[in-house]
PDB file of C-alpha atoms in Angstrom:
ATOM      1  CA  MET K   1      15.808  25.685  11.261  1.00  0.00           C
ATOM      2  CA  ASP K   2      15.619  23.959   7.916  1.00  0.00           C
ATOM      3  CA  ALA K   3      13.657  25.936   5.354  1.00  0.00           C
ATOM      4  CA  ALA K   4      11.854  22.799   4.204  1.00  0.00           C
ATOM      5  CA  LEU K   5      10.268  22.492   7.619  1.00  0.00           C
ATOM      6  CA  ASP K   6       8.877  26.029   7.414  1.00  0.00           C
ATOM      7  CA  LEU K   7       6.780  25.407   4.312  1.00  0.00           C
ATOM      8  CA  PRO K   8       3.017  25.156   4.971  1.00  0.00           C
ATOM      9  CA  VAL K   9       2.473  21.551   3.866  1.00  0.00           C
ATOM     10  CA  LYS K  10      -0.769  19.643   4.360  1.00  0.00           C
ATOM     11  CA  THR K  11      -0.092  16.478   6.298  1.00  0.00           C
ATOM     12  CA  PHE K  12      -1.889  13.234   5.514  1.00  0.00           C
ATOM     13  CA  ILE K  13      -2.988  12.810   9.164  1.00  0.00           C
ATOM     14  CA  GLU K  14      -4.930  15.719  10.695  1.00  0.00           C
ATOM     15  CA  VAL K  15      -5.597  14.445  14.217  1.00  0.00           C
ATOM     16  CA  ALA K  16      -3.920  11.971  16.576  1.00  0.00           C
ATOM     17  CA  GLU K  17      -5.397  11.028  19.947  1.00  0.00           C
ATOM     18  CA  ILE K  18      -4.784   8.518  22.751  1.00  0.00           C
ATOM     19  CA  TRP K  19      -7.663   6.791  24.535  1.00  0.00           C
ATOM     20  CA  ILE K  20      -6.929   4.853  27.739  1.00  0.00           C
ATOM     21  CA  PRO K  21      -9.124   2.515  29.821  1.00  0.00           C
ATOM     22  CA  GLU K  22     -10.553   4.024  32.982  1.00  0.00           C
ATOM     23  CA  GLY K  23     -12.861   1.565  34.671  1.00  0.00           C
ATOM     24  CA  ASP K  24     -15.103   0.117  31.974  1.00  0.00           C
ATOM     25  CA  ARG K  25     -14.693   3.022  29.517  1.00  0.00           C
ATOM     26  CA  LEU K  26     -12.055   4.615  27.316  1.00  0.00           C
ATOM     27  CA  VAL K  27     -11.296   8.254  28.075  1.00  0.00           C
ATOM     28  CA  LEU K  28      -9.139  10.771  26.244  1.00  0.00           C
ATOM     29  CA  ALA K  29      -5.605  10.967  27.627  1.00  0.00           C
ATOM     30  CA  GLU K  30      -4.051  13.398  25.127  1.00  0.00           C
ATOM     31  CA  GLY K  31      -4.294  14.434  21.515  1.00  0.00           C
ATOM     32  CA  HIS K  32      -3.179  16.763  18.750  1.00  0.00           C
ATOM     33  CA  TYR K  33      -6.000  18.597  16.953  1.00  0.00           C
ATOM     34  CA  GLY K  34      -4.241  21.555  15.334  1.00  0.00           C
ATOM     35  CA  ALA K  35      -6.795  24.287  14.723  1.00  0.00           C
ATOM     36  CA  LEU K  36      -9.786  21.919  14.988  1.00  0.00           C
ATOM     37  CA  ASP K  37     -10.957  23.291  18.333  1.00  0.00           C
ATOM     38  CA  SER K  38     -14.590  22.173  18.039  1.00  0.00           C
ATOM     39  CA  PHE K  39     -13.625  18.577  17.305  1.00  0.00           C
ATOM     40  CA  ALA K  40     -11.100  18.680  20.167  1.00  0.00           C
ATOM     41  CA  ASP K  41     -13.840  19.881  22.520  1.00  0.00           C
ATOM     42  CA  ALA K  42     -16.216  17.128  21.371  1.00  0.00           C
ATOM     43  CA  SER K  43     -13.474  14.568  21.991  1.00  0.00           C
ATOM     44  CA  ARG K  44     -12.719  15.841  25.501  1.00  0.00           C
ATOM     45  CA  HIS K  45     -16.353  15.312  26.443  1.00  0.00           C
ATOM     46  CA  ALA K  46     -16.548  11.806  24.936  1.00  0.00           C
ATOM     47  CA  SER K  47     -15.901   8.358  26.397  1.00  0.00           C
ATOM     48  CA  PHE K  48     -16.430   4.892  24.984  1.00  0.00           C
ATOM     49  CA  ALA K  49     -17.514   1.566  26.430  1.00  0.00           C
ATOM     50  CA  ARG K  50     -16.108  -1.659  25.041  1.00  0.00           C
ATOM     51  CA  GLY K  51     -17.525  -2.042  21.518  1.00  0.00           C
ATOM     52  CA  GLU K  52     -18.776   1.558  21.425  1.00  0.00           C
ATOM     53  CA  GLY K  53     -17.542   4.020  18.810  1.00  0.00           C
ATOM     54  CA  LEU K  54     -14.284   3.561  16.909  1.00  0.00           C
ATOM     55  CA  PRO K  55     -11.943   3.262  19.935  1.00  0.00           C
ATOM     56  CA  GLY K  56     -14.362   0.870  21.635  1.00  0.00           C
ATOM     57  CA  LYS K  57     -14.610  -1.275  18.505  1.00  0.00           C
ATOM     58  CA  ALA K  58     -10.814  -1.672  18.327  1.00  0.00           C
ATOM     59  CA  TRP K  59     -10.875  -2.629  22.022  1.00  0.00           C
ATOM     60  CA  ALA K  60     -13.702  -5.163  21.687  1.00  0.00           C
ATOM     61  CA  GLU K  61     -12.509  -6.749  18.443  1.00  0.00           C
ATOM     62  CA  GLU K  62      -8.847  -6.699  19.525  1.00  0.00           C
ATOM     63  CA  ARG K  63      -7.570  -5.523  16.163  1.00  0.00           C
ATOM     64  CA  PRO K  64      -6.722  -2.368  14.196  1.00  0.00           C
ATOM     65  CA  VAL K  65      -9.855  -0.882  12.625  1.00  0.00           C
ATOM     66  CA  VAL K  66     -10.083   1.321   9.515  1.00  0.00           C
ATOM     67  CA  LEU K  67     -13.168   3.498   9.044  1.00  0.00           C
ATOM     68  CA  LYS K  68     -13.281   5.179   5.618  1.00  0.00           C
ATOM     69  CA  ALA K  69     -16.647   6.946   5.992  1.00  0.00           C
ATOM     70  CA  PHE K  70     -18.491   8.262   9.034  1.00  0.00           C
ATOM     71  CA  ASP K  71     -22.042   8.692   7.701  1.00  0.00           C
ATOM     72  CA  GLY K  72     -24.298   5.894   8.905  1.00  0.00           C
ATOM     73  CA  SER K  73     -21.430   4.217  10.792  1.00  0.00           C
ATOM     74  CA  TYR K  74     -20.778   3.513  14.466  1.00  0.00           C
ATOM     75  CA  PHE K  75     -18.555   6.631  14.669  1.00  0.00           C
ATOM     76  CA  GLN K  76     -20.033   8.801  17.444  1.00  0.00           C
ATOM     77  CA  ARG K  77     -18.516  12.210  16.696  1.00  0.00           C
ATOM     78  CA  THR K  78     -19.728  12.392  13.097  1.00  0.00           C
ATOM     79  CA  GLU K  79     -21.194  15.897  13.204  1.00  0.00           C
ATOM     80  CA  ALA K  80     -18.101  17.402  14.792  1.00  0.00           C
ATOM     81  CA  ALA K  81     -15.860  15.470  12.393  1.00  0.00           C
ATOM     82  CA  GLN K  82     -17.784  16.673   9.348  1.00  0.00           C
ATOM     83  CA  GLU K  83     -17.589  20.282  10.527  1.00  0.00           C
ATOM     84  CA  ALA K  84     -13.821  19.823  10.885  1.00  0.00           C
ATOM     85  CA  GLY K  85     -13.509  18.298   7.389  1.00  0.00           C
ATOM     86  CA  LEU K  86     -12.454  14.891   8.730  1.00  0.00           C
ATOM     87  CA  THR K  87     -13.583  11.931   6.659  1.00  0.00           C
ATOM     88  CA  ALA K  88     -11.706   8.789   7.759  1.00  0.00           C
ATOM     89  CA  ALA K  89     -10.049   7.292  10.825  1.00  0.00           C
ATOM     90  CA  VAL K  90      -7.884   4.371  11.927  1.00  0.00           C
ATOM     91  CA  ALA K  91      -7.850   2.943  15.458  1.00  0.00           C
ATOM     92  CA  VAL K  92      -4.804   0.975  16.631  1.00  0.00           C
ATOM     93  CA  PRO K  93      -5.108  -0.902  19.948  1.00  0.00           C
ATOM     94  CA  VAL K  94      -2.002  -1.238  22.124  1.00  0.00           C
ATOM     95  CA  PHE K  95      -2.050  -4.531  24.018  1.00  0.00           C
ATOM     96  CA  SER K  96       0.421  -5.946  26.520  1.00  0.00           C
ATOM     97  CA  GLY K  97      -0.518  -9.599  26.474  1.00  0.00           C
ATOM     98  CA  LYS K  98      -4.279  -9.628  27.047  1.00  0.00           C
ATOM     99  CA  THR K  99      -4.331  -6.210  28.712  1.00  0.00           C
ATOM    100  CA  LEU K 100      -5.388  -3.172  26.720  1.00  0.00           C
ATOM    101  CA  LYS K 101      -3.032  -0.275  27.461  1.00  0.00           C
ATOM    102  CA  ALA K 102      -4.515   2.301  25.080  1.00  0.00           C
ATOM    103  CA  VAL K 103      -6.016   2.937  21.653  1.00  0.00           C
ATOM    104  CA  LEU K 104      -4.315   5.296  19.208  1.00  0.00           C
ATOM    105  CA  VAL K 105      -6.769   6.953  16.818  1.00  0.00           C
ATOM    106  CA  VAL K 106      -5.626   8.952  13.795  1.00  0.00           C
ATOM    107  CA  LEU K 107      -8.053  10.913  11.623  1.00  0.00           C
ATOM    108  CA  CYS K 108      -7.605  12.114   8.043  1.00  0.00           C
ATOM    109  CA  ALA K 109      -9.279  14.572   5.672  1.00  0.00           C
ATOM    110  CA  ASN K 110     -10.061  13.687   2.062  1.00  0.00           C
ATOM    111  CA  ASP K 111      -9.668  16.682  -0.255  1.00  0.00           C
ATOM    112  CA  ASN K 112      -8.653  14.753  -3.407  1.00  0.00           C
ATOM    113  CA  VAL K 113      -5.127  16.123  -2.991  1.00  0.00           C
ATOM    114  CA  ARG K 114      -3.633  14.340  -0.012  1.00  0.00           C
ATOM    115  CA  THR K 115      -1.814  11.166  -0.946  1.00  0.00           C
ATOM    116  CA  GLY K 116      -0.584   8.518   1.453  1.00  0.00           C
ATOM    117  CA  ALA K 117      -1.649   5.209   2.910  1.00  0.00           C
ATOM    118  CA  ILE K 118      -2.521   3.693   6.260  1.00  0.00           C
ATOM    119  CA  GLU K 119      -2.847  -0.053   5.738  1.00  0.00           C
ATOM    120  CA  VAL K 120      -3.753  -3.002   7.935  1.00  0.00           C
ATOM    121  CA  TRP K 121      -2.465  -6.381   6.747  1.00  0.00           C
ATOM    122  CA  LYS K 122      -3.645  -9.668   8.275  1.00  0.00           C
ATOM    123  CA  GLU K 123      -2.261 -13.187   7.930  1.00  0.00           C
ATOM    124  CA  ASN K 124      -4.633 -15.554   6.149  1.00  0.00           C
ATOM    125  CA  ASP K 125      -3.692 -19.050   4.931  1.00  0.00           C
ATOM    126  CA  GLY K 126       0.037 -18.407   5.229  1.00  0.00           C
ATOM    127  CA  VAL K 127       0.166 -14.988   3.498  1.00  0.00           C
ATOM    128  CA  LEU K 128      -0.569 -11.408   4.467  1.00  0.00           C
ATOM    129  CA  MET K 129      -3.609  -9.932   2.747  1.00  0.00           C
ATOM    130  CA  LEU K 130      -4.972  -6.410   2.955  1.00  0.00           C
ATOM    131  CA  ASP K 131      -7.534  -6.302   5.744  1.00  0.00           C
ATOM    132  CA  ASP K 132      -8.366  -2.656   5.061  1.00  0.00           C
ATOM    133  CA  GLY K 133      -6.699   0.670   4.343  1.00  0.00           C
ATOM    134  CA  TYR K 134      -7.136   4.373   3.736  1.00  0.00           C
ATOM    135  CA  TYR K 135      -5.306   5.896   0.746  1.00  0.00           C
ATOM    136  CA  GLY K 136      -6.609   9.426   0.212  1.00  0.00           C
ATOM    137  CA  ALA K 137      -6.159  10.318  -3.455  1.00  0.00           C
ATOM    138  CA  ALA K 138      -3.967   7.274  -4.260  1.00  0.00           C
ATOM    139  CA  ARG K 139      -6.794   5.311  -5.892  1.00  0.00           C
ATOM    140  CA  HIS K 140      -4.703   3.194  -8.254  1.00  0.00           C
ATOM    141  CA  PHE K 141      -2.276   2.270  -5.473  1.00  0.00           C
ATOM    142  CA  GLU K 142      -5.279   1.239  -3.372  1.00  0.00           C
ATOM    143  CA  TRP K 143      -6.464  -1.068  -6.174  1.00  0.00           C
ATOM    144  CA  VAL K 144      -2.991  -2.611  -6.534  1.00  0.00           C
ATOM    145  CA  SER K 145      -2.799  -3.166  -2.772  1.00  0.00           C
ATOM    146  CA  GLN K 146      -6.173  -4.909  -2.730  1.00  0.00           C
ATOM    147  CA  HIS K 147      -4.803  -7.396  -5.291  1.00  0.00           C
ATOM    148  CA  THR K 148      -1.438  -7.994  -3.616  1.00  0.00           C
ATOM    149  CA  HIS K 149      -0.440 -10.506  -0.958  1.00  0.00           C
ATOM    150  CA  PHE K 150       2.842 -11.015   0.891  1.00  0.00           C
ATOM    151  CA  PRO K 151       4.484 -14.279   1.924  1.00  0.00           C
ATOM    152  CA  ARG K 152       6.471 -14.185   5.145  1.00  0.00           C
ATOM    153  CA  GLY K 153       9.648 -12.137   4.621  1.00  0.00           C
ATOM    154  CA  GLN K 154       8.570 -10.489   1.340  1.00  0.00           C
ATOM    155  CA  GLY K 155       8.038  -6.749   0.939  1.00  0.00           C
ATOM    156  CA  LEU K 156       7.542  -4.340   3.819  1.00  0.00           C
ATOM    157  CA  PRO K 157       4.572  -6.115   5.470  1.00  0.00           C
ATOM    158  CA  GLY K 158       6.181  -9.542   5.021  1.00  0.00           C
ATOM    159  CA  GLY K 159       9.486  -8.304   6.402  1.00  0.00           C
ATOM    160  CA  VAL K 160       7.789  -6.988   9.522  1.00  0.00           C
ATOM    161  CA  TRP K 161       5.908 -10.273   9.905  1.00  0.00           C
ATOM    162  CA  ALA K 162       9.083 -12.344   9.650  1.00  0.00           C
ATOM    163  CA  SER K 163      11.175 -10.193  12.004  1.00  0.00           C
ATOM    164  CA  GLN K 164       8.429  -9.122  14.422  1.00  0.00           C
ATOM    165  CA  THR K 165      10.134  -5.732  14.462  1.00  0.00           C
ATOM    166  CA  PRO K 166       9.223  -2.354  12.958  1.00  0.00           C
ATOM    167  CA  MET K 167      10.931  -1.530   9.648  1.00  0.00           C
ATOM    168  CA  LEU K 168      11.580   1.568   7.559  1.00  0.00           C
ATOM    169  CA  MET K 169      11.826   1.515   3.764  1.00  0.00           C
ATOM    170  CA  ARG K 170      13.194   4.438   1.761  1.00  0.00           C
ATOM    171  CA  ASP K 171      12.696   5.340  -1.915  1.00  0.00           C
ATOM    172  CA  LEU K 172       9.582   3.208  -2.330  1.00  0.00           C
ATOM    173  CA  GLY K 173       9.201   4.102  -5.996  1.00  0.00           C
ATOM    174  CA  SER K 174      12.589   2.659  -6.915  1.00  0.00           C
ATOM    175  CA  GLY K 175      13.295   0.216  -4.105  1.00  0.00           C
ATOM    176  CA  TYR K 176      13.598  -3.355  -5.317  1.00  0.00           C
ATOM    177  CA  ARG K 177      12.435  -4.659  -1.936  1.00  0.00           C
ATOM    178  CA  PHE K 178       9.125  -2.818  -2.194  1.00  0.00           C
ATOM    179  CA  ILE K 179       6.863  -5.104  -4.210  1.00  0.00           C
ATOM    180  CA  ARG K 180       4.501  -2.291  -5.256  1.00  0.00           C
ATOM    181  CA  ALA K 181       7.333   0.054  -6.305  1.00  0.00           C
ATOM    182  CA  ASP K 182       5.927   1.021  -9.705  1.00  0.00           C
ATOM    183  CA  SER K 183       2.488   2.041  -8.433  1.00  0.00           C
ATOM    184  CA  ALA K 184       4.057   3.673  -5.345  1.00  0.00           C
ATOM    185  CA  GLY K 185       6.262   5.801  -7.579  1.00  0.00           C
ATOM    186  CA  LYS K 186       3.297   6.895  -9.688  1.00  0.00           C
ATOM    187  CA  ALA K 187       1.401   7.825  -6.511  1.00  0.00           C
ATOM    188  CA  GLY K 188       4.352   9.826  -5.188  1.00  0.00           C
ATOM    189  CA  LEU K 189       4.881   7.598  -2.148  1.00  0.00           C
ATOM    190  CA  THR K 190       8.459   7.783  -0.896  1.00  0.00           C
ATOM    191  CA  THR K 191       8.782   6.335   2.615  1.00  0.00           C
ATOM    192  CA  GLY K 192       7.253   3.272   4.252  1.00  0.00           C
ATOM    193  CA  LEU K 193       6.977   2.407   7.940  1.00  0.00           C
ATOM    194  CA  GLY K 194       5.758  -1.050   8.928  1.00  0.00           C
ATOM    195  CA  LEU K 195       5.134  -2.282  12.448  1.00  0.00           C
ATOM    196  CA  PRO K 196       3.693  -5.402  14.058  1.00  0.00           C
ATOM    197  CA  ILE K 197       0.495  -4.963  16.074  1.00  0.00           C
ATOM    198  CA  PRO K 198       0.395  -7.695  18.751  1.00  0.00           C
ATOM    199  CA  VAL K 199      -3.127  -8.684  19.811  1.00  0.00           C
ATOM    200  CA  PRO K 200      -4.572 -11.341  22.125  1.00  0.00           C
ATOM    201  CA  GLY K 201      -5.352 -14.640  20.458  1.00  0.00           C
ATOM    202  CA  GLY K 202      -2.288 -14.790  18.238  1.00  0.00           C
ATOM    203  CA  ALA K 203      -3.653 -13.284  15.016  1.00  0.00           C
ATOM    204  CA  THR K 204      -0.963 -11.552  12.919  1.00  0.00           C
ATOM    205  CA  TYR K 205      -1.514  -7.890  12.025  1.00  0.00           C
ATOM    206  CA  VAL K 206       0.910  -5.485  10.387  1.00  0.00           C
ATOM    207  CA  LEU K 207       0.283  -1.739  10.194  1.00  0.00           C
ATOM    208  CA  ALA K 208       1.919   0.137   7.297  1.00  0.00           C
ATOM    209  CA  LEU K 209       2.207   3.929   7.025  1.00  0.00           C
ATOM    210  CA  LEU K 210       3.236   5.091   3.549  1.00  0.00           C
ATOM    211  CA  SER K 211       4.231   8.727   3.215  1.00  0.00           C
ATOM    212  CA  ALA K 212       4.423  11.091   0.225  1.00  0.00           C
ATOM    213  CA  LEU K 213       6.585  14.209  -0.009  1.00  0.00           C
ATOM    214  CA  GLY K 214       3.684  16.516  -0.886  1.00  0.00           C
ATOM    215  CA  THR K 215       1.367  15.395   1.935  1.00  0.00           C
ATOM    216  CA  PRO K 216       3.622  13.523   4.364  1.00  0.00           C
ATOM    217  CA  ILE K 217       2.415  11.375   7.222  1.00  0.00           C
ATOM    218  CA  ALA K 218       5.518  12.684   8.998  1.00  0.00           C
ATOM    219  CA  ARG K 219       8.747  14.540   8.292  1.00  0.00           C
ATOM    220  CA  ARG K 220      10.791  12.334  10.587  1.00  0.00           C
ATOM    221  CA  PHE K 221      10.520   8.691  11.677  1.00  0.00           C
ATOM    222  CA  GLU K 222      12.441   6.963  14.473  1.00  0.00           C
ATOM    223  CA  LEU K 223      12.613   3.308  15.517  1.00  0.00           C
ATOM    224  CA  TRP K 224      13.726   2.662  19.103  1.00  0.00           C
ATOM    225  CA  ASP K 225      14.775  -0.811  20.283  1.00  0.00           C
ATOM    226  CA  ALA K 226      14.263  -1.497  23.984  1.00  0.00           C
ATOM    227  CA  ARG K 227      15.318  -5.161  23.823  1.00  0.00           C
ATOM    228  CA  ALA K 228      19.050  -4.863  23.146  1.00  0.00           C
ATOM    229  CA  ALA K 229      19.366  -2.005  25.621  1.00  0.00           C
ATOM    230  CA  ARG K 230      18.093  -4.229  28.453  1.00  0.00           C
ATOM    231  CA  VAL K 231      20.766  -6.879  27.983  1.00  0.00           C
ATOM    232  CA  GLY K 232      23.073  -6.733  30.998  1.00  0.00           C
ATOM    233  CA  LYS K 233      21.360  -3.604  32.338  1.00  0.00           C
ATOM    234  CA  ALA K 234      19.021  -3.296  35.289  1.00  0.00           C
ATOM    235  CA  GLU K 235      17.428  -0.022  34.199  1.00  0.00           C
ATOM    236  CA  LYS K 236      15.064   0.424  31.291  1.00  0.00           C
ATOM    237  CA  SER K 237      16.530   2.135  28.256  1.00  0.00           C
ATOM    238  CA  ALA K 238      16.060   2.181  24.488  1.00  0.00           C
ATOM    239  CA  VAL K 239      18.526   2.593  21.624  1.00  0.00           C
ATOM    240  CA  LEU K 240      17.735   4.421  18.384  1.00  0.00           C
ATOM    241  CA  ALA K 241      17.870   1.612  15.828  1.00  0.00           C
ATOM    242  CA  ASP K 242      16.878   3.412  12.615  1.00  0.00           C
ATOM    243  CA  GLY K 243      15.392   6.659  11.396  1.00  0.00           C
ATOM    244  CA  ILE K 244      14.805   8.952   8.472  1.00  0.00           C
ATOM    245  CA  CYS K 245      13.940  12.636   8.149  1.00  0.00           C
ATOM    246  CA  ALA K 246      13.055  15.034   5.351  1.00  0.00           C
ATOM    247  CA  ARG K 247      15.720  17.640   6.011  1.00  0.00           C
ATOM    248  CA  GLU K 248      19.342  17.494   4.942  1.00  0.00           C
ATOM    249  CA  GLY K 249      22.153  16.762   7.358  1.00  0.00           C
ATOM    250  CA  ALA K 250      22.299  14.647  10.488  1.00  0.00           C
ATOM    251  CA  LEU K 251      19.237  12.681  11.518  1.00  0.00           C
ATOM    252  CA  TRP K 252      19.778  13.682  15.134  1.00  0.00           C
ATOM    253  CA  VAL K 253      22.159  15.886  17.074  1.00  0.00           C
ATOM    254  CA  GLY K 254      25.350  13.961  17.814  1.00  0.00           C
ATOM    255  CA  GLU K 255      24.675  11.406  15.107  1.00  0.00           C
ATOM    256  CA  THR K 256      28.228  10.086  15.297  1.00  0.00           C
ATOM    257  CA  GLU K 257      27.784   9.187  18.967  1.00  0.00           C
ATOM    258  CA  GLU K 258      26.850   5.527  19.294  1.00  0.00           C
ATOM    259  CA  PRO K 259      24.549   4.372  20.622  1.00  0.00           C
ATOM    260  CA  ARG K 260      21.875   7.047  20.805  1.00  0.00           C
ATOM    261  CA  ARG K 261      20.093   6.016  24.014  1.00  0.00           C
ATOM    262  CA  VAL K 262      17.243   7.202  26.242  1.00  0.00           C
ATOM    263  CA  ALA K 263      16.474   6.048  29.768  1.00  0.00           C
ATOM    264  CA  ALA K 264      13.050   5.581  31.332  1.00  0.00           C
ATOM    265  CA  TRP K 265      11.304   8.928  31.908  1.00  0.00           C
ATOM    266  CA  GLN K 266      13.902  10.755  29.777  1.00  0.00           C
ATOM    267  CA  GLY K 267      11.875  12.911  27.392  1.00  0.00           C
ATOM    268  CA  VAL K 268       8.791  11.717  25.548  1.00  0.00           C
ATOM    269  CA  ILE K 269      10.364   8.454  24.337  1.00  0.00           C
ATOM    270  CA  GLY K 270      11.515   7.713  27.891  1.00  0.00           C
ATOM    271  CA  ARG K 271       7.992   8.318  29.196  1.00  0.00           C
ATOM    272  CA  VAL K 272       6.570   5.835  26.685  1.00  0.00           C
ATOM    273  CA  LEU K 273       9.255   3.336  27.690  1.00  0.00           C
ATOM    274  CA  ALA K 274       8.444   3.734  31.393  1.00  0.00           C
ATOM    275  CA  THR K 275       4.649   3.683  31.178  1.00  0.00           C
ATOM    276  CA  GLY K 276       4.086   1.426  28.177  1.00  0.00           C
ATOM    277  CA  LEU K 277       1.528   3.968  26.932  1.00  0.00           C
ATOM    278  CA  PRO K 278       1.582   5.773  23.571  1.00  0.00           C
ATOM    279  CA  ALA K 279       2.096   9.530  23.607  1.00  0.00           C
ATOM    280  CA  VAL K 280       1.075  12.549  21.556  1.00  0.00           C
ATOM    281  CA  GLU K 281       3.054  15.728  22.213  1.00  0.00           C
ATOM    282  CA  SER K 282       2.344  19.004  20.474  1.00  0.00           C
ATOM    283  CA  GLY K 283       4.039  22.388  20.634  1.00  0.00           C
ATOM    284  CA  THR K 284       6.256  21.688  23.652  1.00  0.00           C
ATOM    285  CA  SER K 285       9.956  22.119  24.313  1.00  0.00           C
ATOM    286  CA  ALA K 286      10.199  18.330  24.668  1.00  0.00           C
ATOM    287  CA  LEU K 287      10.075  17.980  20.899  1.00  0.00           C
ATOM    288  CA  THR K 288      13.045  17.810  18.568  1.00  0.00           C
ATOM    289  CA  HIS K 289      13.832  21.289  17.252  1.00  0.00           C
ATOM    290  CA  GLY K 290      11.851  22.193  14.157  1.00  0.00           C
ATOM    291  CA  TYR K 291       8.874  19.857  14.660  1.00  0.00           C
ATOM    292  CA  ASP K 292       5.435  20.652  16.012  1.00  0.00           C
ATOM    293  CA  THR K 293       3.975  17.248  16.868  1.00  0.00           C
ATOM    294  CA  LEU K 294       5.290  13.869  17.994  1.00  0.00           C
ATOM    295  CA  VAL K 295       3.393  10.570  18.075  1.00  0.00           C
ATOM    296  CA  ALA K 296       5.146   7.692  19.861  1.00  0.00           C
ATOM    297  CA  LEU K 297       3.680   4.184  19.758  1.00  0.00           C
ATOM    298  CA  PRO K 298       5.047   1.316  21.903  1.00  0.00           C
ATOM    299  CA  ILE K 299       5.054  -2.305  20.769  1.00  0.00           C
ATOM    300  CA  HIS K 300       4.755  -4.809  23.626  1.00  0.00           C
ATOM    301  CA  LEU K 301       6.224  -8.295  23.361  1.00  0.00           C
ATOM    302  CA  ASP K 302       6.299 -10.834  26.213  1.00  0.00           C
ATOM    303  CA  GLY K 303       4.866  -8.323  28.654  1.00  0.00           C
ATOM    304  CA  GLU K 304       7.479  -5.601  28.057  1.00  0.00           C
ATOM    305  CA  VAL K 305       7.969  -2.674  25.716  1.00  0.00           C
ATOM    306  CA  ALA K 306      10.180  -4.113  22.966  1.00  0.00           C
ATOM    307  CA  HIS K 307      10.058  -1.243  20.439  1.00  0.00           C
ATOM    308  CA  ILE K 308       8.892   2.342  20.199  1.00  0.00           C
ATOM    309  CA  VAL K 309       7.956   3.852  16.847  1.00  0.00           C
ATOM    310  CA  ALA K 310       7.923   7.657  16.705  1.00  0.00           C
ATOM    311  CA  TRP K 311       6.946  10.072  13.962  1.00  0.00           C
ATOM    312  CA  TYR K 312       7.317  13.846  13.955  1.00  0.00           C
ATOM    313  CA  CYS K 313       5.378  16.480  11.972  1.00  0.00           C
TER     314      CYS K 313
END
């Protein structure tokens, strides 16, 4: 096991949970809570109607929702969240056409040390503008982002918009393709993941996860493409299209074998491919060696899973 993975590093995201529709309410399907047992228990006993709480708001408004403070808000687990030290959350709905498949909710803690960014960009008058975001201690980068917009094809959000595919960017502080490189470098941000969030009605949303070495969103990212793998094949499968990890050496075992492919129901990625539902796995043998938690998020296009974005902590 790589020594770097053994170091006790605070991650930018503390909690990840999946809420799925059951009748007219959202119920908890699975989640990773670490040592936050009281908040986990409060979540297991919760459910949300359309428009109710953070998951219900993302469902009703059919868009990603950022909530940077819980006090006085519509967040319904405020007391448990405060006891757990959680201060902000982002809800990402997963739609297949007009049908809600699930809502991914991630929660963060603000201790003036953790640096990173979870951003939601929305198209407005032909450019992407920041709809909202959570940045932890990266205050200057937040200000720069609020005053930045992206034409189609420019920067990480614009590239995702133009291609309608998830994208990874490395070396944000020095990368010429990253428009905010100077402020990203000063904030210590190193890796960027951008992904389209399809919603009913045709509005354009791009979610960006920006990770720092000291408080990473994840230590490993993977992008799986389920479109190319379906060409000429009857069965569902997905090919690993891109990835990056913090440790030295090969990104995955058998890296020289092309293509790296999973079939439906093969491992966690295969389960996401088969069901079209996001997944959160924690502390199981299904995970890649050396990682504790996996979050896998499908992107549906034209009624099918087109991409799967996975991050490991």
